[in-house]
Amino acid sequence: MPYEHQGDLATEDEALYRIRHSLAHVLAQAVLSVREGSTLGFGPPIRDGFYYDFALSEPITDEDFPEIERRMRKILKSGQRFYREELARDEALSRLDEMREPYKREYAMELCEKNGLDSLTFYRNGPFVDMCEGPHVDTTKDIPRDAFKLRSVAGAYWRGDSDNQMLTRIYAWAFSTKDELDQHVKAFEEAQKRDHKKLGKELGIFTIDNDIGRGLPLWLPNGTVIRDELEKLAKELEFKAGYQRVATPQIAKQDLFFQTGHLPYYADDMYPPMELTEQTQDGEVTREAYMLRPMNCPHHHKIFAAQPRSYRDLPIRLAEYGHVYRFEESGAVSGLLRVRGMCMNDAHIYCSEDQIKSEFRAIMQLYDEAYRILGLESYFLRLSKSDPEDPKRKEKYVDNPEAWLRSEDILTELMDEMGVDYVEGIGEAAFYGPKIDVQFPTVTGRDESVSTIQLDFAIPERLKLFYIGSDGQEHIPYCIHRAPLSTHERMVAYLIEHFAGAFPTWLAPVQVQVLTVSEQFHEYGQQIVDRLRSRFVRAELAPESDTVSKKIRQGTVAKIPNLLIVGAREEEDNTVTLRRYGVREQVTMPLGKFEDSILQTINCRSLDFLAG
RNA sequence: GCUCACAUAGCUCAGUCGGUAGAGCGCUUCCUUGGUAAGGAAGAGGUCAUCGGUUCAAAUCCGAUUGUGAGCACCA
């Protein structure tokens, strides 16, 4: 059972919402009693509980949790009643002054000024008062004493802005019953076990070496097999969809990135330039700067520009598994999910405006096909737009309001025409245009953009790309950027967690392991391995010196999908005994039949073994 | 980048009050030739992340650095 991701707070049970919200007040009361003089930030209910932010007088660690929980239970037991109070603006502000709650006061001011409120509500339970909209339970006796648990302490910026002071956030789980809490904690612990960082190490998929550098994973043999299989899949799908493959270098002159506009917008996210000094014939020294590319598009644009293009050539679809480098901030780097060097299932489609929708539809079909094969279902689509209200919009987005409106309209229309569900992400656009992001949940409960389809109205113009239209005039093409299989890094991270490391046969690093009952059947085992390998099945023989039990254990721990056990019986009849990962029953079948089945399983990229 | 925590053998971890290092797995060798999730024995393997400080004495206390984790911010 995967760790469940729950929906919006709006869809949550109202009673549970009250419990979580009220518990946040109880937590605050308890924290203020162990850390006198601390002040309050926000303390809302969240997906699986609640949190509260504090500016603490003295630091808190999770060693303080038992004492805080004890005090919380005491408060629950004492049956404090929640009283609602509505104060006029000035009264409310002076109350917050008296309470010495500067953060609350700041927010109160904003509520009054920006939202035009002339009164604010407060809730009091016992000695604790908090400015808050409610709703709450009637008394703290309505809150179960054994259905919450403090989870972790972390830093969080006041109002989510890194220019502000960092507060201390305490996270807690909270449910209606102890059973639900226990279940949730257990699911959470189970989810930790499938973390790609843990399984990636155990299964020999990747490693990160400090001498190579942070965020620069090394792909081990097992991981490289998975990459190669994904790449093969992508290349087949793209071939069928009319893409052409190209290959381009991973660096380019700095000036190119000024031309594309990456540099003003994107400098902080790029590795700094490599300055070259060269000796010319007449002894002069010239300087050139090269940069590692953060995206493949400029290179592909230059391929588009390499020859004259006619409207008859469009759409042109250039595909490459391209390596890019992005200087992610140290705190963002994590396992394979956020890296500084990555290899992307990239392609750029150059088309006219009236081809945008049909190209997007074809891309969505390609996504569907890829996800169907991989068995991925738990994703949602996000239509990522610019944020015209953002004060920093000029630094974040290409300044062309008309083009933004137009391209965002095209995508919105398209999504509505296709009748797919999506959420809107205001301020999530690329600097050069809106996009549709495919969001997947990680085991730790966060959503990550795995794949993306982007509509770029800006860079082709900057690079003066054009095609000759039917009118004989030059026209600027639109460019669609898309990466259905994401980067290898992020896709493999996600797949490890999705399959809990037990990959379907077609993706598995070792597809078949042959276990002999004793060394005297070594020759038969080796024959099987040789025969399978000659058909490109990734088969291997288990180490000889172990017992059968041990070999089965090792093969199972390695999550190998197909174990073949062979001894006297099998050798005699030219059969194999198949033990599938996660399946108790074994089947003995003729070697030839196994061979046919496994080849079919692999060729269809089946998620299961096709027995015949 | 920010807040907090953590860093001991290839891996997972123990190490009390400061007195110079332990287990299991894995690895190597030997014995065992075994039919369904760990057969037995022996051995090798550590500059306790790095640098500095306190101390007669530091894995242990203090500081800095590097790295990792959770969260925040960021995320083309």
XYZ file of C-alpha atoms (C1' of nucleotides) in Angstrom:
688
model
C 0.000 0.000 0.000
C 1.690 3.250 -1.040
C 1.790 6.223 1.249
C -1.526 7.922 0.536
C -1.667 11.436 -0.720
C -4.745 13.129 0.441
C -6.669 15.735 -1.397
C -7.419 19.349 -0.749
C -8.251 20.619 2.674
C -11.602 21.689 1.261
C -12.527 18.063 0.686
C -11.338 16.985 4.125
C -13.799 16.081 6.763
C -15.001 19.241 8.512
C -14.796 17.671 11.970
C -11.224 16.577 11.385
C -10.389 20.066 10.205
C -11.686 21.457 13.504
C -9.667 18.930 15.464
C -6.452 19.755 13.627
C -7.023 23.459 13.829
C -7.773 23.290 17.530
C -4.786 21.060 18.202
C -2.597 23.717 16.625
C -3.793 26.114 19.329
C -3.154 23.478 21.961
C 0.370 22.957 20.630
C 0.978 26.713 20.710
C -0.265 26.884 24.289
C 2.059 24.039 25.307
C 5.049 25.514 23.473
C 4.501 28.929 25.078
C 4.494 27.218 28.457
C 7.849 25.504 27.901
C 9.361 28.489 26.044
C 8.038 31.610 27.694
C 8.352 34.794 25.684
C 8.069 33.043 22.324
C 5.789 34.578 19.742
C 3.474 33.106 17.153
C 3.415 32.879 13.370
C 0.857 30.847 11.438
C -0.552 27.506 12.567
C -2.836 25.950 9.975
C -4.208 22.429 9.468
C -2.476 20.578 6.631
C -2.903 17.344 4.681
C -2.155 14.905 7.477
C -2.202 17.111 10.553
C -1.111 20.631 11.287
C 1.875 22.818 12.016
C 2.600 25.941 13.989
C 5.370 28.478 13.422
C 7.101 30.109 16.395
C 9.732 32.722 17.011
C 11.167 30.875 20.001
C 12.881 32.397 23.005
C 15.039 29.247 23.258
C 15.490 26.575 20.576
C 13.411 23.408 20.595
C 14.474 19.993 19.325
C 12.545 16.761 18.961
C 13.901 15.780 22.369
C 11.423 18.284 23.750
C 8.502 16.522 22.054
C 7.570 14.124 24.868
C 7.252 16.994 27.341
C 5.257 19.134 24.894
C 2.974 16.211 24.029
C 2.468 15.550 27.739
C 1.399 19.147 28.278
C -0.870 18.989 25.231
C -2.624 15.901 26.593
C -3.070 17.618 29.914
C -4.743 20.550 28.157
C -7.001 18.182 26.229
C -7.946 16.402 29.424
C -8.773 19.648 31.217
C -11.592 20.410 28.771
C -10.825 24.009 27.867
C -13.730 25.614 26.048
C -13.126 27.590 22.834
C -14.645 31.089 22.907
C -14.990 33.177 19.783
C -14.582 36.914 20.058
C -14.899 39.572 17.395
C -12.953 42.793 17.894
C -13.074 45.986 15.892
C -9.917 46.785 13.973
C -8.306 49.172 16.476
C -9.253 47.054 19.450
C -7.821 43.986 17.737
C -4.556 45.744 16.953
C -4.103 47.034 20.467
C -4.931 43.563 21.818
C -2.119 42.136 19.655
C 0.193 44.872 20.923
C -0.610 43.905 24.496
C -0.042 40.250 23.653
C 3.341 41.177 22.124
C 2.634 39.271 18.966
C 4.435 41.264 16.248
C 3.906 38.708 13.489
C 0.214 38.349 14.177
C -0.058 42.120 14.295
C 1.657 42.507 10.948
C -0.802 40.055 9.434
C -3.748 41.746 11.109
C -2.714 45.067 9.615
C -2.510 43.479 6.219
C -5.920 41.827 6.540
C -7.466 45.142 7.413
C -5.682 47.187 4.792
C -5.583 44.831 1.845
C -8.844 42.987 2.382
C -10.667 45.917 3.896
C -11.732 44.070 7.051
C -12.945 46.265 9.861
C -13.035 43.561 12.503
C -10.999 40.460 13.362
C -11.858 37.298 15.249
C -9.982 35.799 18.170
C -10.376 32.431 19.806
C -9.643 31.840 23.459
C -9.211 28.465 25.112
C -7.996 28.453 28.709
C -5.221 31.013 29.080
C -4.429 30.971 25.355
C -5.713 33.538 22.877
C -5.021 33.513 19.156
C -6.171 35.673 16.297
C -7.838 33.150 14.067
C -10.763 32.605 11.738
C -11.787 29.290 13.262
C -13.649 27.022 13.249
C -12.755 25.039 16.350
C -14.122 22.233 18.466
C -16.328 23.184 21.425
C -13.935 22.011 24.112
C -10.549 20.336 24.102
C -12.307 17.218 25.432
C -13.651 16.757 21.884
C -10.135 16.054 20.676
C -8.898 12.473 21.008
C -5.809 12.386 23.199
C -4.109 9.523 21.385
C -4.627 10.455 17.736
C -1.902 13.062 17.299
C 1.875 12.930 17.280
C 4.516 15.626 16.941
C 6.536 14.797 13.882
C 9.423 17.142 13.270
C 10.866 20.556 13.826
C 12.086 22.617 10.895
C 12.825 26.163 9.859
C 10.343 28.140 7.778
C 10.424 31.743 6.621
C 7.800 34.111 7.953
C 5.146 34.371 5.248
C 7.146 32.047 3.031
C 9.534 34.785 1.976
C 13.263 34.190 2.192
C 13.846 37.891 2.838
C 12.043 37.477 6.153
C 13.159 36.031 9.464
C 13.212 32.282 9.783
C 10.794 30.882 12.331
C 10.709 27.439 13.876
C 7.967 25.206 12.548
C 6.688 22.193 14.460
C 4.870 19.639 12.327
C 2.391 17.173 13.780
C 0.208 14.381 12.520
C -3.397 14.397 13.691
C -6.400 12.201 12.970
C -9.826 11.410 14.371
C -8.810 8.088 15.882
C -5.696 6.361 17.152
C -6.141 3.675 14.490
C -5.983 6.226 11.710
C -2.896 7.794 13.230
C -1.178 4.432 13.639
C -2.087 3.486 10.108
C -0.751 6.747 8.776
C 2.505 6.515 10.709
C 2.945 2.959 9.530
C 2.268 3.908 5.909
C 4.751 6.737 6.308
C 7.410 4.378 7.655
C 6.711 1.927 4.829
C 7.026 4.768 2.344
C 10.456 5.663 3.759
C 11.610 2.165 2.866
C 10.972 2.799 -0.806
C 12.833 6.090 -0.848
C 14.889 6.108 -4.046
C 18.003 7.234 -2.191
C 17.882 4.154 0.032
C 16.860 1.666 -2.661
C 19.153 3.255 -5.227
C 22.086 2.413 -2.996
C 20.881 -1.040 -2.011
C 20.132 -2.048 -5.592
C 23.334 -0.618 -7.046
C 21.573 1.941 -9.220
C 23.559 5.091 -8.496
C 26.088 6.584 -6.149
C 27.253 10.099 -5.414
C 30.927 10.694 -4.764
C 32.081 13.804 -3.040
C 35.189 14.024 -5.215
C 32.957 14.217 -8.298
C 30.652 16.755 -6.735
C 27.320 17.372 -5.143
C 24.325 16.664 -7.327
C 26.409 14.795 -9.893
C 25.331 11.163 -9.600
C 27.375 8.270 -10.969
C 25.215 5.665 -12.652
C 26.212 2.137 -11.653
C 25.767 -0.810 -14.037
C 22.257 -1.611 -12.764
C 21.097 1.960 -13.100
C 22.611 2.275 -16.537
C 20.526 -0.663 -17.738
C 17.377 1.163 -16.626
C 18.480 4.358 -18.360
C 19.213 2.463 -21.559
C 15.806 0.780 -21.516
C 14.003 4.085 -20.964
C 16.007 5.664 -23.726
C 15.131 2.837 -26.060
C 11.452 3.247 -25.244
C 11.563 7.000 -25.814
C 13.386 6.615 -29.108
C 10.828 4.126 -30.380
C 7.867 6.295 -29.388
C 9.470 9.384 -30.875
C 10.406 7.603 -34.096
C 6.794 6.560 -34.540
C 5.656 10.128 -33.841
C 7.840 11.602 -36.554
C 10.746 12.994 -34.556
C 14.267 13.272 -35.958
C 17.223 12.636 -33.679
C 20.085 15.072 -33.327
C 23.234 15.187 -31.208
C 24.772 18.369 -29.817
C 27.598 19.381 -27.460
C 27.050 20.108 -23.774
C 28.764 23.471 -23.833
C 28.406 26.613 -25.915
C 29.811 30.107 -26.021
C 28.533 32.406 -23.330
C 27.275 34.807 -25.939
C 24.707 32.299 -27.170
C 23.026 32.406 -23.778
C 22.888 36.181 -23.923
C 21.205 35.892 -27.301
C 18.615 33.436 -26.022
C 17.972 35.476 -22.927
C 19.001 32.733 -20.527
C 21.704 34.828 -19.003
C 19.826 37.770 -17.599
C 17.059 35.476 -16.386
C 18.976 32.440 -15.489
C 22.510 33.318 -14.463
C 22.199 32.127 -10.855
C 21.191 28.682 -12.020
C 24.112 28.209 -14.386
C 27.647 27.060 -13.674
C 29.919 30.075 -14.159
C 31.692 30.631 -17.465
C 34.943 28.918 -18.439
C 37.315 31.608 -19.658
C 39.760 30.552 -22.356
C 42.868 32.447 -23.288
C 44.293 31.611 -26.682
C 47.477 32.541 -28.451
C 46.836 33.775 -31.975
C 49.338 33.715 -34.839
C 50.509 37.259 -34.331
C 50.942 36.651 -30.630
C 47.751 38.315 -29.518
C 45.742 36.883 -26.686
C 42.030 36.538 -27.200
C 39.519 35.509 -24.634
C 36.463 33.365 -25.078
C 34.008 32.189 -22.486
C 32.143 28.914 -22.701
C 29.313 27.732 -20.486
C 27.773 24.433 -19.609
C 24.302 24.482 -21.035
C 21.342 24.534 -18.641
C 18.967 23.558 -21.452
C 19.254 21.898 -24.820
C 17.042 24.324 -26.682
C 19.647 26.859 -27.848
C 21.586 24.074 -29.553
C 18.462 22.753 -31.225
C 17.483 26.241 -32.324
C 20.815 26.492 -34.078
C 20.040 23.268 -35.918
C 16.758 24.799 -37.004
C 18.667 27.863 -38.199
C 21.282 25.797 -40.005
C 19.283 25.688 -43.206
C 16.406 27.565 -44.769
C 13.005 26.286 -43.683
C 9.735 26.385 -45.524
C 6.245 26.180 -44.049
C 6.091 22.873 -45.903
C 8.822 21.493 -43.603
C 6.836 22.247 -40.433
C 6.446 20.903 -37.911
C 10.099 20.012 -37.412
C 10.646 17.790 -34.385
C 14.222 17.543 -33.134
C 14.881 15.031 -30.360
C 17.899 14.306 -28.208
C 18.660 12.732 -24.864
C 20.695 15.778 -23.926
C 22.928 16.427 -20.941
C 22.391 19.722 -19.155
C 23.868 21.285 -16.021
C 22.097 23.550 -13.580
C 23.669 25.001 -10.489
C 20.927 24.132 -8.031
C 21.252 25.670 -4.593
C 22.954 23.399 -2.098
C 19.839 22.969 0.006
C 17.774 21.918 -2.996
C 20.047 19.091 -4.139
C 18.665 15.695 -3.156
C 19.387 12.183 -4.427
C 18.327 11.824 -8.047
C 15.356 14.153 -7.686
C 17.225 17.443 -7.747
C 20.651 17.188 -9.341
C 23.119 19.533 -10.958
C 23.920 17.350 -13.969
C 21.164 15.499 -15.761
C 20.194 13.856 -19.013
C 16.871 14.857 -20.450
C 14.384 13.200 -22.796
C 14.233 16.412 -24.737
C 12.758 17.528 -28.040
C 11.865 20.813 -29.645
C 9.063 21.139 -32.119
C 9.067 24.112 -34.442
C 5.651 24.896 -35.836
C 3.297 27.595 -36.960
C 0.621 28.964 -34.664
C -2.135 26.911 -36.258
C -0.165 23.731 -35.661
C 0.257 24.272 -31.917
C -2.890 22.500 -30.832
C -2.460 19.419 -32.985
C 1.161 19.117 -31.880
C 0.153 19.407 -28.231
C -2.483 16.727 -28.759
C 0.063 14.415 -30.353
C 2.444 15.046 -27.464
C -0.259 14.293 -24.915
C -0.893 11.024 -26.736
C 2.764 10.196 -26.538
C 2.671 10.930 -22.791
C -0.344 8.674 -22.340
C 1.371 5.862 -24.192
C 4.596 6.211 -22.205
C 2.804 6.339 -18.862
C 0.579 3.409 -19.785
C 3.656 1.307 -20.526
C 5.309 2.351 -17.277
C 2.090 1.778 -15.340
C 2.075 5.330 -13.959
C -1.294 6.656 -12.902
C -0.919 8.878 -9.873
C -0.077 12.144 -11.556
C -1.939 15.334 -12.248
C -1.525 18.093 -14.801
C -0.680 21.649 -13.945
C -1.191 24.496 -16.389
C 1.661 26.755 -15.381
C 1.142 30.403 -16.176
C 3.021 33.600 -15.519
C 2.059 35.818 -12.621
C 1.262 39.319 -13.893
C 0.926 40.462 -10.245
C 4.431 39.357 -9.284
C 6.541 42.427 -8.453
C 9.590 40.562 -9.766
C 7.857 39.609 -13.037
C 10.243 41.646 -15.171
C 13.162 39.577 -13.916
C 11.257 36.308 -14.141
C 9.416 36.476 -17.431
C 10.043 37.726 -20.935
C 8.373 41.129 -21.134
C 5.692 40.714 -23.770
C 2.272 40.792 -22.098
C 0.400 40.333 -25.349
C 2.283 37.144 -26.242
C 1.762 35.802 -22.732
C -1.979 36.290 -22.947
C -2.155 34.765 -26.385
C -0.086 31.678 -25.590
C -1.798 31.118 -22.253
C -5.157 31.337 -23.987
C -4.106 28.763 -26.547
C -3.094 26.290 -23.815
C -6.184 26.950 -21.696
C -8.441 26.411 -24.702
C -6.600 23.282 -25.600
C -6.893 21.779 -22.136
C -10.596 22.559 -22.073
C -11.120 21.112 -25.556
C -9.351 17.926 -24.565
C -11.487 17.748 -21.453
C -8.589 16.835 -19.168
C -8.465 17.782 -15.506
C -5.766 20.164 -14.427
C -4.863 22.676 -11.783
C -3.570 26.144 -12.547
C -0.126 27.151 -11.380
C 0.098 30.916 -11.342
C 3.716 32.019 -11.412
C 4.973 28.573 -12.430
C 5.634 29.390 -16.086
C 9.040 29.209 -17.761
C 10.590 32.582 -18.466
C 9.813 32.150 -22.165
C 6.265 30.866 -22.020
C 3.493 28.895 -20.318
C 3.671 25.129 -19.853
C 1.807 22.033 -18.871
C 3.628 20.229 -16.080
C 3.039 16.656 -15.093
C 3.209 16.452 -11.308
C 4.032 13.209 -9.538
C 4.030 12.570 -5.796
C 7.264 11.372 -4.155
C 7.235 8.883 -1.287
C 7.838 11.694 1.137
C 4.586 13.298 0.063
C 5.822 16.139 -2.077
C 4.800 16.753 -5.675
C 7.555 17.127 -8.225
C 7.290 18.184 -11.862
C 8.448 15.074 -13.637
C 7.585 15.976 -17.202
C 6.728 19.167 -18.963
C 5.368 20.553 -22.238
C 6.215 24.184 -22.833
C 5.060 26.709 -25.382
C 7.870 29.086 -26.226
C 6.943 32.292 -28.030
C 10.077 34.193 -27.127
C 13.373 32.527 -27.897
C 12.831 31.760 -31.615
C 12.300 35.476 -32.098
C 15.402 36.388 -30.113
C 17.480 34.005 -32.195
C 15.856 35.304 -35.379
C 14.583 31.887 -36.384
C 12.211 31.956 -39.305
C 10.577 29.924 -42.012
C 9.202 31.043 -45.339
C 5.413 30.945 -45.321
C 3.085 30.300 -48.242
C 3.000 34.060 -48.682
C 6.724 34.098 -49.401
C 7.359 36.098 -46.217
C 9.520 35.227 -43.224
C 7.593 34.002 -40.194
C 8.786 33.256 -36.693
C 7.977 29.701 -35.592
C 6.655 28.766 -32.198
C 8.758 26.248 -30.311
C 7.308 23.517 -28.137
C 9.688 22.046 -25.553
C 8.673 18.658 -24.188
C 10.163 15.890 -22.055
C 7.681 13.063 -21.462
C 10.227 10.788 -19.817
C 11.663 13.720 -17.908
C 15.343 13.476 -17.047
C 16.777 10.031 -16.450
C 17.548 11.218 -12.945
C 14.063 12.254 -11.987
C 12.293 9.480 -13.893
C 14.427 6.729 -12.383
C 14.009 8.254 -8.910
C 10.286 8.182 -9.428
C 10.254 4.656 -10.911
C 12.334 3.246 -8.051
C 9.758 4.559 -5.597
C 6.817 3.595 -7.791
C 7.946 -0.030 -8.160
C 9.561 -0.102 -4.700
C 12.680 -1.281 -6.528
C 10.935 -4.346 -7.997
C 11.082 -3.389 -11.651
C 9.042 -5.132 -14.319
C 11.096 -7.628 -16.296
C 11.743 -5.362 -19.284
C 13.287 -2.682 -17.034
C 14.993 -4.920 -14.492
C 18.809 -4.744 -14.452
C 18.950 -8.537 -14.045
C 15.944 -10.105 -15.705
C 16.620 -13.761 -14.942
C 18.847 -15.380 -12.377
C 19.510 -19.097 -12.616
C 19.937 -20.890 -9.273
C 21.351 -24.394 -9.343
C 20.471 -26.817 -6.591
C 24.061 -27.922 -6.416
C 27.285 -27.450 -8.310
C 26.765 -30.554 -10.391
C 24.057 -28.729 -12.323
C 26.326 -25.831 -13.077
C 26.698 -26.831 -16.700
C 22.955 -26.975 -17.278
C 22.533 -23.629 -15.552
C 25.257 -22.074 -17.660
C 23.622 -23.430 -20.817
C 20.372 -21.708 -19.868
C 22.157 -18.457 -19.169
C 24.058 -18.622 -22.463
C 20.925 -19.388 -24.396
C 18.995 -16.499 -22.848
C 21.880 -14.067 -23.261
C 22.144 -14.983 -26.937
C 18.602 -13.618 -27.235
C 19.650 -10.495 -25.281
C 17.916 -11.479 -22.072
C 19.853 -10.155 -19.072
C 20.398 -13.522 -17.404
C 23.063 -14.573 -14.929
C 24.052 -17.535 -12.790
C 23.802 -17.181 -9.018
C 27.047 -17.700 -7.034
C 27.821 -21.400 -6.744
C 28.870 -21.917 -3.169
C 25.615 -20.936 -1.469
C 22.729 -23.167 -0.543
C 19.481 -23.014 -2.518
C 17.779 -21.209 0.327
C 20.499 -18.637 0.471
C 20.404 -18.079 -3.269
C 16.649 -17.589 -3.181
C 17.006 -15.108 -0.379
C 19.728 -13.178 -2.193
C 17.775 -13.135 -5.448
C 14.660 -11.965 -3.643
C 16.457 -9.245 -1.719
C 17.911 -8.053 -5.033
C 14.300 -7.947 -6.309
C 15.172 -9.962 -9.423
C 11.849 -10.554 -11.212
C 12.506 -14.110 -12.403
C 14.472 -16.784 -10.549
C 14.977 -20.107 -12.309
C 15.705 -23.055 -10.063
C 17.331 -26.017 -11.732
C 18.434 -29.382 -10.374
C 18.238 -33.031 -11.344
C 14.548 -32.944 -12.178
C 14.903 -29.956 -14.493
C 18.069 -31.163 -16.174
C 16.489 -34.558 -16.822
C 13.411 -33.060 -18.543
C 15.065 -29.957 -19.996
C 12.769 -27.753 -17.911
C 13.141 -24.850 -15.498
C 11.285 -24.027 -12.297
C 10.248 -20.374 -12.330
C 9.903 -18.418 -9.130
C 8.542 -14.933 -9.799
C 9.301 -12.043 -7.488
C 6.483 -11.647 -5.017
C 4.710 -14.794 -6.155
C 4.563 -17.814 -3.898
C 3.676 -20.516 -6.367
C 6.340 -21.834 -8.662
C 5.834 -23.297 -12.098
C 7.968 -25.846 -13.836
C 7.936 -25.500 -17.612
C 9.974 -26.574 -20.611
C 12.985 -24.337 -21.140
C 11.765 -23.454 -24.644
C 8.443 -22.285 -23.299
C 10.097 -20.126 -20.672
C 12.315 -18.624 -23.313
C 9.347 -17.719 -25.523
C 7.403 -16.275 -22.617
C 10.192 -14.142 -21.263
C 10.967 -12.777 -24.712
C 7.336 -11.890 -25.183
C 7.195 -10.278 -21.741
C 10.233 -8.186 -22.558
C 9.217 -7.259 -26.073
C 5.741 -6.136 -24.985
C 7.250 -4.297 -22.020
C 4.639 -6.079 -19.964
C 4.313 -5.193 -16.312
C 3.711 -8.901 -15.615
C 5.198 -12.165 -16.781
C 3.260 -13.415 -19.801
C 3.010 -17.116 -19.134
C 2.121 -18.379 -22.445
C 21.070 29.896 0.546
C 18.343 29.512 5.578
C 16.803 26.613 10.394
C 17.600 22.198 13.000
C 19.716 17.399 13.345
C 23.325 13.876 11.976
C 28.541 11.926 10.249
C 32.148 5.176 13.753
C 34.371 -1.117 8.911
C 31.807 -1.921 1.980
C 26.388 -1.843 4.341
C 23.094 -1.365 8.855
C 24.298 0.164 13.488
C 26.297 -0.218 19.071
C 30.063 2.314 21.844
C 27.921 4.185 29.467
C 31.114 8.996 33.286
C 36.700 11.470 28.401
C 41.031 6.230 29.479
C 43.344 4.626 22.223
C 37.234 0.226 18.666
C 32.533 -3.537 18.739
C 28.258 -6.586 16.474
C 25.415 -8.470 12.373
C 25.473 -8.648 7.172
C 28.887 -8.464 3.100
C 34.084 -9.843 1.551
C 38.418 -13.772 1.455
C 39.839 -18.904 2.589
C 38.496 -23.765 4.177
C 34.677 -27.482 5.258
C 29.745 -28.708 3.513
C 26.984 -30.604 -2.496
C 22.774 -28.758 -0.150
C 15.180 -28.681 -3.526
C 12.768 -23.245 -1.639
C 14.074 -16.512 2.389
C 20.586 -16.620 5.843
C 24.741 -24.497 6.521
C 29.495 -24.312 9.542
C 34.527 -22.444 10.763
C 38.570 -19.160 10.367
C 40.499 -14.535 8.499
C 41.053 -9.678 6.499
C 38.946 -4.969 7.019
C 38.693 1.491 10.961
C 43.653 8.290 10.677
C 35.897 7.218 14.525
C 34.272 12.980 7.850
C 38.325 16.971 7.863
C 41.024 20.780 10.476
C 41.826 23.207 14.982
C 41.041 23.812 20.432
C 40.377 22.086 25.758
C 42.741 17.961 28.578
C 47.855 13.894 31.380
C 44.327 11.555 27.967
C 39.125 12.945 22.865
C 35.048 8.586 18.651
C 33.234 11.012 23.249
C 33.689 18.068 25.254
C 34.164 23.016 22.262
C 34.808 25.671 17.429
C 35.281 25.850 12.140
C 34.924 23.308 7.465
C 32.874 19.584 4.259
C 29.008 16.230 3.435
C 24.090 14.030 4.418
C 18.853 14.236 6.071
C 14.078 16.830 7.290
C 11.730 21.346 6.396
C 11.688 26.451 4.294
C 13.047 29.360 0.102
C 14.298 28.098 -4.988
C 12.902 24.739 -9.040
C 13.455 25.937 -17.176
